[in-house]
PDB file of C-alpha atoms in Angstrom:
ATOM      1  CA  MET B   1       0.070  -0.236   0.045  1.00 88.00           C
ATOM      2  CA  GLN B   2       1.202   3.442  -0.629  1.00 90.00           C
ATOM      3  CA  ARG B   3      -0.249   6.798   0.845  1.00 87.00           C
ATOM      4  CA  THR B   4      -0.055  10.072  -0.235  1.00 91.00           C
ATOM      5  CA  SER B   5      -0.049  12.553   1.184  1.00 89.00           C
ATOM      6  CA  VAL B   6      -3.104  16.155  -0.040  1.00 93.00           C
ATOM      7  CA  ASN B   7      -2.305  19.139   2.032  1.00 89.00           C
ATOM      8  CA  PRO B   8      -3.586  22.203   0.687  1.00 91.00           C
ATOM      9  CA  SER B   9      -1.749  23.558   3.421  1.00 89.00           C
ATOM     10  CA  GLU B  10      -0.191  22.955   6.685  1.00 90.00           C
ATOM     11  CA  TRP B  11      -2.156  23.647   9.266  1.00 90.00           C
ATOM     12  CA  SER B  12      -3.304  19.859   9.827  1.00 89.00           C
ATOM     13  CA  LEU B  13      -0.159  18.362  10.494  1.00 88.00           C
ATOM     14  CA  ALA B  14       0.856  20.057  14.446  1.00 87.00           C
ATOM     15  CA  PHE B  15      -2.363  17.870  14.847  1.00 86.00           C
ATOM     16  CA  ALA B  16      -0.826  14.627  13.060  1.00 84.00           C
ATOM     17  CA  PHE B  17      -3.266  14.138  10.167  1.00 89.00           C
ATOM     18  CA  ASP B  18      -3.275  15.284   6.682  1.00 91.00           C
ATOM     19  CA  GLN B  19      -6.439  16.439   5.649  1.00 91.00           C
ATOM     20  CA  GLY B  20      -6.165  13.646   2.750  1.00 90.00           C
ATOM     21  CA  GLU B  21      -4.458  10.986   1.387  1.00 85.00           C
ATOM     22  CA  VAL B  22      -4.269   9.158  -1.763  1.00 92.00           C
ATOM     23  CA  ILE B  23      -3.963   5.620  -0.507  1.00 89.00           C
ATOM     24  CA  THR B  24      -3.263   3.329  -3.978  1.00 90.00           C
ATOM     25  CA  GLY B  25      -2.278  -1.036  -3.861  1.00 90.00           C
ATOM     26  CA  GLY B  26      -4.195  -1.626  -1.058  1.00 84.00           C
ATOM     27  CA  THR B  27      -6.226  -5.011  -1.584  1.00 89.00           C
ATOM     28  CA  ARG B  28      -8.636  -5.259   2.078  1.00 94.00           C
ATOM     29  CA  HIS B  29     -10.763  -2.852   3.474  1.00 95.00           C
ATOM     30  CA  LEU B  30     -11.203  -2.597   6.856  1.00 96.00           C
ATOM     31  CA  ARG B  31     -13.872  -0.677   7.975  1.00 95.00           C
ATOM     32  CA  CYS B  32     -14.219  -1.260  12.429  1.00 95.00           C
ATOM     33  CA  SER B  33     -17.492   0.405  13.932  1.00 95.00           C
ATOM     34  CA  GLY B  34     -17.536   3.344  16.444  1.00 96.00           C
ATOM     35  CA  GLN B  35     -14.942   1.762  19.222  1.00 97.00           C
ATOM     36  CA  VAL B  36     -16.291   2.419  23.148  1.00 97.00           C
ATOM     37  CA  PRO B  37     -14.553   2.089  26.241  1.00 96.00           C
ATOM     38  CA  LEU B  38     -16.511  -0.821  27.275  1.00 93.00           C
ATOM     39  CA  LYS B  39     -15.459  -3.898  28.750  1.00 87.00           C
ATOM     40  CA  ALA B  40     -17.357  -7.812  29.420  1.00 85.00           C
ATOM     41  CA  ASP B  41     -19.628  -7.347  32.699  1.00 88.00           C
ATOM     42  CA  PRO B  42     -21.875 -10.737  32.814  1.00 90.00           C
ATOM     43  CA  ASP B  43     -23.172  -9.007  35.879  1.00 90.00           C
ATOM     44  CA  SER B  44     -24.820  -5.351  34.271  1.00 87.00           C
ATOM     45  CA  GLU B  45     -27.979  -5.845  32.838  1.00 86.00           C
ATOM     46  CA  LEU B  46     -26.746  -5.584  29.159  1.00 84.00           C
ATOM     47  CA  GLY B  47     -24.028  -7.590  30.394  1.00 89.00           C
ATOM     48  CA  ILE B  48     -20.947  -4.621  29.488  1.00 88.00           C
ATOM     49  CA  SER B  49     -20.245  -1.742  31.381  1.00 91.00           C
ATOM     50  CA  VAL B  50     -18.282   1.460  30.929  1.00 95.00           C
ATOM     51  CA  GLU B  51     -14.859   2.230  32.160  1.00 96.00           C
ATOM     52  CA  HIS B  52     -13.352   5.023  32.864  1.00 97.00           C
ATOM     53  CA  VAL B  53     -16.622   6.708  33.549  1.00 97.00           C
ATOM     54  CA  GLY B  54     -16.005  10.477  34.079  1.00 97.00           C
ATOM     55  CA  ASP B  55     -12.385  10.789  32.518  1.00 98.00           C
ATOM     56  CA  LEU B  56     -12.444  10.897  29.184  1.00 98.00           C
ATOM     57  CA  ALA B  57      -8.634  10.692  29.033  1.00 98.00           C
ATOM     58  CA  GLY B  58      -9.037   6.702  30.889  1.00 98.00           C
ATOM     59  CA  GLN B  59     -11.777   6.560  27.549  1.00 98.00           C
ATOM     60  CA  MET B  60      -9.718   8.033  24.933  1.00 98.00           C
ATOM     61  CA  THR B  61      -7.123   5.229  26.427  1.00 98.00           C
ATOM     62  CA  THR B  62      -9.732   2.033  25.973  1.00 97.00           C
ATOM     63  CA  ALA B  63     -11.219   3.109  22.954  1.00 98.00           C
ATOM     64  CA  LEU B  64      -7.836   3.296  21.420  1.00 98.00           C
ATOM     65  CA  ALA B  65      -7.135  -0.049  22.143  1.00 97.00           C
ATOM     66  CA  ASN B  66      -9.986  -1.618  21.434  1.00 96.00           C
ATOM     67  CA  ILE B  67      -9.203  -0.169  18.023  1.00 97.00           C
ATOM     68  CA  ASP B  68      -6.267  -2.291  17.771  1.00 97.00           C
ATOM     69  CA  GLY B  69      -7.629  -5.397  18.666  1.00 96.00           C
ATOM     70  CA  VAL B  70      -9.963  -5.054  15.686  1.00 96.00           C
ATOM     71  CA  LEU B  71      -7.233  -4.640  13.466  1.00 97.00           C
ATOM     72  CA  GLU B  72      -4.740  -7.177  15.091  1.00 97.00           C
ATOM     73  CA  LYS B  73      -8.061  -9.763  14.805  1.00 97.00           C
ATOM     74  CA  ALA B  74      -8.511  -8.449  11.659  1.00 97.00           C
ATOM     75  CA  GLY B  75      -4.933  -9.176  10.234  1.00 97.00           C
ATOM     76  CA  MET B  76      -3.861  -5.006  10.175  1.00 97.00           C
ATOM     77  CA  ALA B  77      -1.826  -2.715  12.594  1.00 97.00           C
ATOM     78  CA  ARG B  78      -2.063   0.883  13.062  1.00 98.00           C
ATOM     79  CA  GLU B  79      -0.044   1.153  10.160  1.00 97.00           C
ATOM     80  CA  ASN B  80      -2.876   0.349   8.459  1.00 97.00           C
ATOM     81  CA  ILE B  81      -5.360   3.001   9.249  1.00 97.00           C
ATOM     82  CA  VAL B  82      -6.694   5.998   6.425  1.00 97.00           C
ATOM     83  CA  PHE B  83      -9.854   7.148   8.516  1.00 97.00           C
ATOM     84  CA  LEU B  84     -10.670   7.821  12.220  1.00 98.00           C
ATOM     85  CA  ARG B  85     -13.564   9.618  13.147  1.00 98.00           C
ATOM     86  CA  PHE B  86     -14.084  10.715  16.166  1.00 98.00           C
ATOM     87  CA  PHE B  87     -16.689  11.237  18.470  1.00 98.00           C
ATOM     88  CA  THR B  88     -17.664  13.218  21.991  1.00 98.00           C
ATOM     89  CA  THR B  89     -20.249  14.942  24.144  1.00 98.00           C
ATOM     90  CA  ASP B  90     -16.866  17.135  24.981  1.00 98.00           C
ATOM     91  CA  VAL B  91     -14.969  18.300  22.286  1.00 98.00           C
ATOM     92  CA  ASP B  92     -13.021  20.239  25.255  1.00 98.00           C
ATOM     93  CA  GLY B  93     -11.758  17.841  26.709  1.00 98.00           C
ATOM     94  CA  PHE B  94     -11.001  15.611  24.012  1.00 98.00           C
ATOM     95  CA  LEU B  95      -8.496  18.117  22.720  1.00 97.00           C
ATOM     96  CA  ALA B  96      -6.657  18.921  26.095  1.00 98.00           C
ATOM     97  CA  ASN B  97      -6.535  15.252  25.846  1.00 98.00           C
ATOM     98  CA  TYR B  98      -5.289  14.935  21.593  1.00 97.00           C
ATOM     99  CA  GLY B  99      -1.872  14.051  23.192  1.00 96.00           C
ATOM    100  CA  ILE B 100      -3.365  11.118  24.244  1.00 97.00           C
ATOM    101  CA  TYR B 101      -4.316  10.228  20.158  1.00 97.00           C
ATOM    102  CA  ALA B 102      -0.871  11.929  18.230  1.00 96.00           C
ATOM    103  CA  GLU B 103       0.989   9.328  20.844  1.00 96.00           C
ATOM    104  CA  TRP B 104      -0.853   6.643  20.043  1.00 97.00           C
ATOM    105  CA  ILE B 105      -0.825   7.363  15.965  1.00 97.00           C
ATOM    106  CA  SER B 106       2.214   8.784  15.998  1.00 94.00           C
ATOM    107  CA  ALA B 107       4.008   5.476  16.926  1.00 94.00           C
ATOM    108  CA  ALA B 108       2.091   4.231  13.477  1.00 96.00           C
ATOM    109  CA  GLY B 109       4.436   6.343  11.643  1.00 95.00           C
ATOM    110  CA  ILE B 110       1.171   8.369   9.780  1.00 95.00           C
ATOM    111  CA  ARG B 111      -0.885  11.099   9.358  1.00 95.00           C
ATOM    112  CA  PRO B 112      -4.498   9.834   8.792  1.00 96.00           C
ATOM    113  CA  PRO B 113      -7.484  12.190   8.138  1.00 96.00           C
ATOM    114  CA  GLN B 114      -9.499  12.416  10.544  1.00 97.00           C
ATOM    115  CA  SER B 115     -12.849  14.042  11.211  1.00 97.00           C
ATOM    116  CA  LEU B 116     -14.079  14.977  15.151  1.00 98.00           C
ATOM    117  CA  LEU B 117     -17.661  15.897  15.886  1.00 98.00           C
ATOM    118  CA  GLY B 118     -19.307  17.337  19.454  1.00 98.00           C
ATOM    119  CA  ILE B 119     -22.237  15.260  19.562  1.00 98.00           C
ATOM    120  CA  SER B 120     -25.189  15.227  22.554  1.00 98.00           C
ATOM    121  CA  ARG B 121     -25.060  11.495  23.491  1.00 98.00           C
ATOM    122  CA  LEU B 122     -22.779   8.081  23.428  1.00 97.00           C
ATOM    123  CA  ALA B 123     -25.416   4.934  23.434  1.00 94.00           C
ATOM    124  CA  LEU B 124     -25.466   4.611  26.470  1.00 94.00           C
ATOM    125  CA  PRO B 125     -25.153   8.114  28.715  1.00 96.00           C
ATOM    126  CA  GLU B 126     -21.358   7.592  30.858  1.00 97.00           C
ATOM    127  CA  MET B 127     -19.786   7.070  27.438  1.00 98.00           C
ATOM    128  CA  MET B 128     -17.588   9.914  26.918  1.00 98.00           C
ATOM    129  CA  VAL B 129     -15.980   9.402  23.410  1.00 98.00           C
ATOM    130  CA  GLU B 130     -16.800   6.648  20.272  1.00 98.00           C
ATOM    131  CA  ILE B 131     -13.858   6.135  17.462  1.00 98.00           C
ATOM    132  CA  GLU B 132     -14.628   4.483  14.224  1.00 98.00           C
ATOM    133  CA  ALA B 133     -11.381   4.343  11.594  1.00 97.00           C
ATOM    134  CA  GLU B 134     -11.078   2.587   8.428  1.00 97.00           C
ATOM    135  CA  ALA B 135      -8.122   0.706   7.468  1.00 97.00           C
ATOM    136  CA  VAL B 136      -6.479  -0.931   4.130  1.00 96.00           C
ATOM    137  CA  ALA B 137      -4.115  -3.119   3.098  1.00 94.00           C
TER     138      ALA B 137
END
């Protein structure tokens, strides 16, 4: 897979992402559903519980780790990510903790395009972040 950065201006580089990328040579495309800070919890009514309630940094870390798990199961790695979409109930808090994501993605040596959306609520009221990813290998 070959990546060609597309940046009409370079402001996005300070945030560890390209405004666009041309991807060539990939044969498999993974669309990862939104990953959230959940864990299995057989004692709860739904069989799951939210980790790090009230802790956005902890929720971001868990959601990114869950993306790693999906990538690994698909035979891919962070280096294969071509797009990310962040949903959060606290944009200011997300931006204050953006270094968590920047460190996570910089380890892969890539700057995939991304979107950040502020929303009023996620599937469970305790969740503060959900992250979708697309990957190509």
